PDB file of C-alpha atoms in Angstrom:
ATOM      1  CA  UNK H   1      -0.024   0.034   0.060  1.00 95.00           C
ATOM      2  CA  UNK H   2       0.840   3.634  -0.447  1.00 97.00           C
ATOM      3  CA  UNK H   3      -0.296   5.563   2.636  1.00 98.00           C
ATOM      4  CA  UNK H   4      -0.651   9.284   2.830  1.00 98.00           C
ATOM      5  CA  UNK H   5      -0.666  10.837   6.328  1.00 98.00           C
ATOM      6  CA  UNK H   6      -2.077  14.407   6.079  1.00 98.00           C
ATOM      7  CA  UNK H   7      -1.244  16.976   8.696  1.00 96.00           C
ATOM      8  CA  UNK H   8       1.464  14.476   9.812  1.00 96.00           C
ATOM      9  CA  UNK H   9       3.184  16.884  12.187  1.00 92.00           C
ATOM     10  CA  UNK H  10       6.078  15.242  13.779  1.00 91.00           C
ATOM     11  CA  UNK H  11       5.252  11.839  12.337  1.00 94.00           C
ATOM     12  CA  UNK H  12       3.358   9.973  15.115  1.00 93.00           C
ATOM     13  CA  UNK H  13       0.964   8.198  12.700  1.00 95.00           C
ATOM     14  CA  UNK H  14       3.897   7.541  10.222  1.00 96.00           C
ATOM     15  CA  UNK H  15       5.677   5.659  12.828  1.00 94.00           C
ATOM     16  CA  UNK H  16       2.373   3.594  13.620  1.00 94.00           C
ATOM     17  CA  UNK H  17       1.795   2.807   9.946  1.00 96.00           C
ATOM     18  CA  UNK H  18       5.404   1.777   9.512  1.00 95.00           C
ATOM     19  CA  UNK H  19       5.288  -0.714  12.343  1.00 93.00           C
ATOM     20  CA  UNK H  20       2.146  -2.293  10.957  1.00 92.00           C
ATOM     21  CA  UNK H  21       2.074  -5.663   9.372  1.00 87.00           C
ATOM     22  CA  UNK H  22       2.287  -6.020   6.434  1.00 91.00           C
ATOM     23  CA  UNK H  23       4.209  -2.659   6.215  1.00 92.00           C
ATOM     24  CA  UNK H  24       3.200  -0.234   3.522  1.00 96.00           C
ATOM     25  CA  UNK H  25       5.381   0.150   0.377  1.00 96.00           C
ATOM     26  CA  UNK H  26       5.559   3.825   0.888  1.00 97.00           C
ATOM     27  CA  UNK H  27       4.390   6.348   3.407  1.00 97.00           C
ATOM     28  CA  UNK H  28       4.073  10.027   2.471  1.00 98.00           C
ATOM     29  CA  UNK H  29       3.681  12.505   5.218  1.00 97.00           C
ATOM     30  CA  UNK H  30       2.301  15.877   4.209  1.00 98.00           C
ATOM     31  CA  UNK H  31       2.204  18.904   6.552  1.00 96.00           C
ATOM     32  CA  UNK H  32       1.864  22.754   6.003  1.00 95.00           C
ATOM     33  CA  UNK H  33       4.517  23.474   8.581  1.00 93.00           C
ATOM     34  CA  UNK H  34       8.210  22.952   7.600  1.00 94.00           C
ATOM     35  CA  UNK H  35       9.035  23.191  11.388  1.00 92.00           C
ATOM     36  CA  UNK H  36       6.948  20.172  12.095  1.00 91.00           C
ATOM     37  CA  UNK H  37       8.375  18.133   9.362  1.00 94.00           C
ATOM     38  CA  UNK H  38      11.954  19.152  10.524  1.00 93.00           C
ATOM     39  CA  UNK H  39      10.995  17.712  13.950  1.00 91.00           C
ATOM     40  CA  UNK H  40       9.741  14.411  12.538  1.00 90.00           C
ATOM     41  CA  UNK H  41      11.512  11.675  14.523  1.00 84.00           C
ATOM     42  CA  UNK H  42      11.655   8.794  11.920  1.00 90.00           C
ATOM     43  CA  UNK H  43      14.966   7.309  12.965  1.00 87.00           C
ATOM     44  CA  UNK H  44      14.542   3.492  12.853  1.00 86.00           C
ATOM     45  CA  UNK H  45      11.698   3.404  10.478  1.00 90.00           C
ATOM     46  CA  UNK H  46      12.362   0.721   8.105  1.00 90.00           C
ATOM     47  CA  UNK H  47       9.654   1.771   5.493  1.00 94.00           C
ATOM     48  CA  UNK H  48      10.299   4.176   2.743  1.00 95.00           C
ATOM     49  CA  UNK H  49       8.998   7.577   3.810  1.00 95.00           C
ATOM     50  CA  UNK H  50       8.833  10.869   1.955  1.00 96.00           C
ATOM     51  CA  UNK H  51       8.013  14.007   3.864  1.00 97.00           C
ATOM     52  CA  UNK H  52       6.257  16.754   1.859  1.00 97.00           C
ATOM     53  CA  UNK H  53       5.523  20.326   2.833  1.00 97.00           C
ATOM     54  CA  UNK H  54       1.960  21.009   1.225  1.00 96.00           C
ATOM     55  CA  UNK H  55      -1.347  22.556   1.825  1.00 96.00           C
ATOM     56  CA  UNK H  56      -4.172  19.985   2.421  1.00 95.00           C
ATOM     57  CA  UNK H  57      -6.461  22.191   0.235  1.00 96.00           C
ATOM     58  CA  UNK H  58      -3.884  21.817  -2.796  1.00 97.00           C
ATOM     59  CA  UNK H  59      -1.909  18.445  -2.260  1.00 97.00           C
ATOM     60  CA  UNK H  60       1.206  18.139  -4.354  1.00 97.00           C
ATOM     61  CA  UNK H  61       0.212  14.490  -5.098  1.00 98.00           C
ATOM     62  CA  UNK H  62      -0.999  12.832  -8.255  1.00 98.00           C
ATOM     63  CA  UNK H  63      -4.696  11.989  -8.663  1.00 98.00           C
ATOM     64  CA  UNK H  64      -5.640   8.390  -7.342  1.00 98.00           C
ATOM     65  CA  UNK H  65      -2.023   7.730  -5.767  1.00 98.00           C
ATOM     66  CA  UNK H  66      -3.033   6.503  -2.291  1.00 98.00           C
ATOM     67  CA  UNK H  67      -4.317   3.222  -0.968  1.00 98.00           C
ATOM     68  CA  UNK H  68      -4.640   4.486   2.658  1.00 98.00           C
ATOM     69  CA  UNK H  69      -5.172   8.143   3.701  1.00 98.00           C
ATOM     70  CA  UNK H  70      -5.196   9.289   7.224  1.00 98.00           C
ATOM     71  CA  UNK H  71      -5.632  12.753   8.883  1.00 98.00           C
ATOM     72  CA  UNK H  72      -5.364  12.843  12.739  1.00 95.00           C
ATOM     73  CA  UNK H  73      -6.693  15.944  14.505  1.00 91.00           C
ATOM     74  CA  UNK H  74      -5.999  18.078  11.263  1.00 94.00           C
ATOM     75  CA  UNK H  75      -9.198  18.567   9.193  1.00 95.00           C
ATOM     76  CA  UNK H  76     -10.571  20.799  12.033  1.00 91.00           C
ATOM     77  CA  UNK H  77      -7.824  23.189  10.938  1.00 89.00           C
ATOM     78  CA  UNK H  78      -8.440  23.171   7.225  1.00 94.00           C
ATOM     79  CA  UNK H  79      -9.184  26.714   5.928  1.00 93.00           C
ATOM     80  CA  UNK H  80     -12.093  25.363   3.618  1.00 96.00           C
ATOM     81  CA  UNK H  81     -13.260  21.829   4.998  1.00 96.00           C
ATOM     82  CA  UNK H  82     -15.019  20.838   1.843  1.00 97.00           C
ATOM     83  CA  UNK H  83     -12.145  21.681  -0.405  1.00 97.00           C
ATOM     84  CA  UNK H  84      -9.793  19.649   1.846  1.00 97.00           C
ATOM     85  CA  UNK H  85     -12.145  16.652   1.738  1.00 98.00           C
ATOM     86  CA  UNK H  86     -12.427  16.910  -2.011  1.00 98.00           C
ATOM     87  CA  UNK H  87      -8.666  16.827  -2.371  1.00 97.00           C
ATOM     88  CA  UNK H  88      -8.581  13.694  -0.179  1.00 98.00           C
ATOM     89  CA  UNK H  89     -11.062  12.099  -2.567  1.00 98.00           C
ATOM     90  CA  UNK H  90      -9.023  13.086  -5.603  1.00 98.00           C
ATOM     91  CA  UNK H  91      -5.747  11.394  -4.221  1.00 98.00           C
ATOM     92  CA  UNK H  92      -7.612   8.333  -3.038  1.00 98.00           C
ATOM     93  CA  UNK H  93      -7.612   5.288  -5.408  1.00 97.00           C
ATOM     94  CA  UNK H  94     -11.114   3.646  -5.900  1.00 94.00           C
ATOM     95  CA  UNK H  95     -10.648   1.063  -3.280  1.00 93.00           C
ATOM     96  CA  UNK H  96      -8.694   3.376  -0.845  1.00 97.00           C
ATOM     97  CA  UNK H  97      -9.271   3.374   2.892  1.00 97.00           C
ATOM     98  CA  UNK H  98      -9.532   6.694   4.493  1.00 97.00           C
ATOM     99  CA  UNK H  99      -9.591   7.525   8.184  1.00 97.00           C
ATOM    100  CA  UNK H 100     -10.030  10.797   9.916  1.00 97.00           C
ATOM    101  CA  UNK H 101      -9.765  11.121  13.515  1.00 96.00           C
ATOM    102  CA  UNK H 102     -10.894  14.282  15.070  1.00 93.00           C
ATOM    103  CA  UNK H 103     -11.819  15.655  18.559  1.00 87.00           C
ATOM    104  CA  UNK H 104     -15.696  15.740  19.284  1.00 86.00           C
ATOM    105  CA  UNK H 105     -17.966  17.298  21.883  1.00 84.00           C
ATOM    106  CA  UNK H 106     -19.709  14.384  23.891  1.00 85.00           C
ATOM    107  CA  UNK H 107     -23.241  13.682  23.497  1.00 83.00           C
ATOM    108  CA  UNK H 108     -23.683  12.534  26.940  1.00 87.00           C
ATOM    109  CA  UNK H 109     -24.703  15.545  29.001  1.00 91.00           C
ATOM    110  CA  UNK H 110     -22.517  14.705  32.090  1.00 91.00           C
ATOM    111  CA  UNK H 111     -19.460  13.848  29.872  1.00 89.00           C
ATOM    112  CA  UNK H 112     -20.157  17.054  27.890  1.00 86.00           C
ATOM    113  CA  UNK H 113     -20.089  19.202  31.039  1.00 90.00           C
ATOM    114  CA  UNK H 114     -17.087  17.574  32.460  1.00 90.00           C
ATOM    115  CA  UNK H 115     -15.213  17.790  29.141  1.00 85.00           C
ATOM    116  CA  UNK H 116     -16.206  21.483  28.896  1.00 86.00           C
ATOM    117  CA  UNK H 117     -14.796  22.317  32.402  1.00 87.00           C
ATOM    118  CA  UNK H 118     -11.691  20.370  31.517  1.00 85.00           C
ATOM    119  CA  UNK H 119     -11.089  22.045  28.046  1.00 82.00           C
ATOM    120  CA  UNK H 120     -11.965  25.641  29.244  1.00 83.00           C
ATOM    121  CA  UNK H 121     -10.346  25.689  32.662  1.00 83.00           C
ATOM    122  CA  UNK H 122      -7.712  22.988  32.991  1.00 85.00           C
ATOM    123  CA  UNK H 123      -6.289  22.263  29.386  1.00 80.00           C
ATOM    124  CA  UNK H 124      -5.399  25.901  28.442  1.00 82.00           C
ATOM    125  CA  UNK H 125      -3.497  26.501  31.675  1.00 83.00           C
ATOM    126  CA  UNK H 126      -1.773  23.080  31.863  1.00 83.00           C
ATOM    127  CA  UNK H 127      -0.928  23.182  28.134  1.00 79.00           C
ATOM    128  CA  UNK H 128       0.686  26.889  28.400  1.00 81.00           C
ATOM    129  CA  UNK H 129       2.306  25.955  31.666  1.00 85.00           C
ATOM    130  CA  UNK H 130       3.937  22.627  30.169  1.00 81.00           C
ATOM    131  CA  UNK H 131       4.770  24.157  26.897  1.00 80.00           C
ATOM    132  CA  UNK H 132       5.770  27.610  28.110  1.00 81.00           C
ATOM    133  CA  UNK H 133       3.575  28.981  25.401  1.00 78.00           C
ATOM    134  CA  UNK H 134       1.991  32.527  26.070  1.00 77.00           C
ATOM    135  CA  UNK H 135       0.291  32.901  22.519  1.00 78.00           C
ATOM    136  CA  UNK H 136      -2.924  31.543  23.705  1.00 74.00           C
ATOM    137  CA  UNK H 137      -2.566  28.335  21.363  1.00 71.00           C
ATOM    138  CA  UNK H 138      -4.338  26.274  24.032  1.00 74.00           C
ATOM    139  CA  UNK H 139      -7.385  28.418  24.271  1.00 75.00           C
ATOM    140  CA  UNK H 140      -7.876  27.909  20.482  1.00 75.00           C
ATOM    141  CA  UNK H 141      -8.103  24.068  20.917  1.00 76.00           C
ATOM    142  CA  UNK H 142     -11.506  24.003  23.031  1.00 77.00           C
ATOM    143  CA  UNK H 143     -13.071  26.728  20.649  1.00 78.00           C
ATOM    144  CA  UNK H 144     -11.995  24.835  17.562  1.00 80.00           C
ATOM    145  CA  UNK H 145     -13.657  21.593  18.881  1.00 79.00           C
ATOM    146  CA  UNK H 146     -16.892  23.301  19.909  1.00 78.00           C
ATOM    147  CA  UNK H 147     -17.383  24.960  16.478  1.00 80.00           C
ATOM    148  CA  UNK H 148     -16.329  22.071  14.350  1.00 86.00           C
ATOM    149  CA  UNK H 149     -18.922  19.744  12.243  1.00 89.00           C
ATOM    150  CA  UNK H 150     -21.274  17.379  14.279  1.00 87.00           C
ATOM    151  CA  UNK H 151     -20.820  13.741  13.400  1.00 89.00           C
ATOM    152  CA  UNK H 152     -23.943  13.797  11.084  1.00 91.00           C
ATOM    153  CA  UNK H 153     -22.518  16.980   9.362  1.00 93.00           C
ATOM    154  CA  UNK H 154     -19.049  15.473   8.818  1.00 94.00           C
ATOM    155  CA  UNK H 155     -20.533  12.293   7.340  1.00 95.00           C
ATOM    156  CA  UNK H 156     -22.669  14.450   5.025  1.00 96.00           C
ATOM    157  CA  UNK H 157     -19.568  16.401   3.918  1.00 96.00           C
ATOM    158  CA  UNK H 158     -17.654  13.157   3.276  1.00 97.00           C
ATOM    159  CA  UNK H 159     -20.302  11.870   1.225  1.00 97.00           C
ATOM    160  CA  UNK H 160     -20.777  15.305  -0.720  1.00 97.00           C
ATOM    161  CA  UNK H 161     -17.010  14.968  -1.536  1.00 97.00           C
ATOM    162  CA  UNK H 162     -17.516  11.582  -3.052  1.00 95.00           C
ATOM    163  CA  UNK H 163     -16.842   8.894  -0.341  1.00 96.00           C
ATOM    164  CA  UNK H 164     -19.093   6.036   0.003  1.00 92.00           C
ATOM    165  CA  UNK H 165     -19.724   3.688   3.029  1.00 93.00           C
ATOM    166  CA  UNK H 166     -18.970   6.462   5.425  1.00 96.00           C
ATOM    167  CA  UNK H 167     -19.158   5.349   9.096  1.00 96.00           C
ATOM    168  CA  UNK H 168     -18.434   7.174  12.121  1.00 95.00           C
ATOM    169  CA  UNK H 169     -17.356   5.976  15.580  1.00 94.00           C
ATOM    170  CA  UNK H 170     -17.135   7.875  18.963  1.00 90.00           C
ATOM    171  CA  UNK H 171     -14.077   6.921  20.881  1.00 90.00           C
ATOM    172  CA  UNK H 172     -12.430   7.628  24.254  1.00 86.00           C
ATOM    173  CA  UNK H 173     -15.685   8.596  26.228  1.00 79.00           C
ATOM    174  CA  UNK H 174     -16.989  10.193  23.211  1.00 82.00           C
ATOM    175  CA  UNK H 175     -14.119  13.007  23.005  1.00 83.00           C
ATOM    176  CA  UNK H 176     -12.729  11.223  19.764  1.00 88.00           C
ATOM    177  CA  UNK H 177     -14.429  10.421  16.565  1.00 93.00           C
ATOM    178  CA  UNK H 178     -13.362   8.280  13.661  1.00 96.00           C
ATOM    179  CA  UNK H 179     -14.644   8.742  10.224  1.00 96.00           C
ATOM    180  CA  UNK H 180     -13.913   5.829   7.986  1.00 96.00           C
TER     181      UNK H 180
END
């Protein structure tokens, strides 16, 4: 398989795919940030890996080039969500498997309230303290989660982009969601 990992960051999913059996023939990691790609720790990865700096809305990849496409916690940051999903569809081979992992707001009222307290009060302070960040980046995360597509909305957008057999699964006490 040829695997494309969009918004690959420092390569966490690349290392996961590389350790899979059977191993892919090629993994292409794409990220908008040259700094993230520069910090990709791929020492010891035995699979052929290409890192590409690129915009998910205009991927520098050929049509129908990928058997597996993943995007982990990245589609929420696409400037134009539908354009990014259509690009994913463009590079997917007809039998490709696509997995999009994203944060979600829990449907359960008690879990949602606990999650909101954590995201609004704990996460921004803890993240800023641990990272030394003073830019407010950790206040962005909860806002972006709250305003992102619902499960039903994301499923509809994927279908409109041309994907078939779209399923969604909530994970990790409903704070994560996998669209396949």
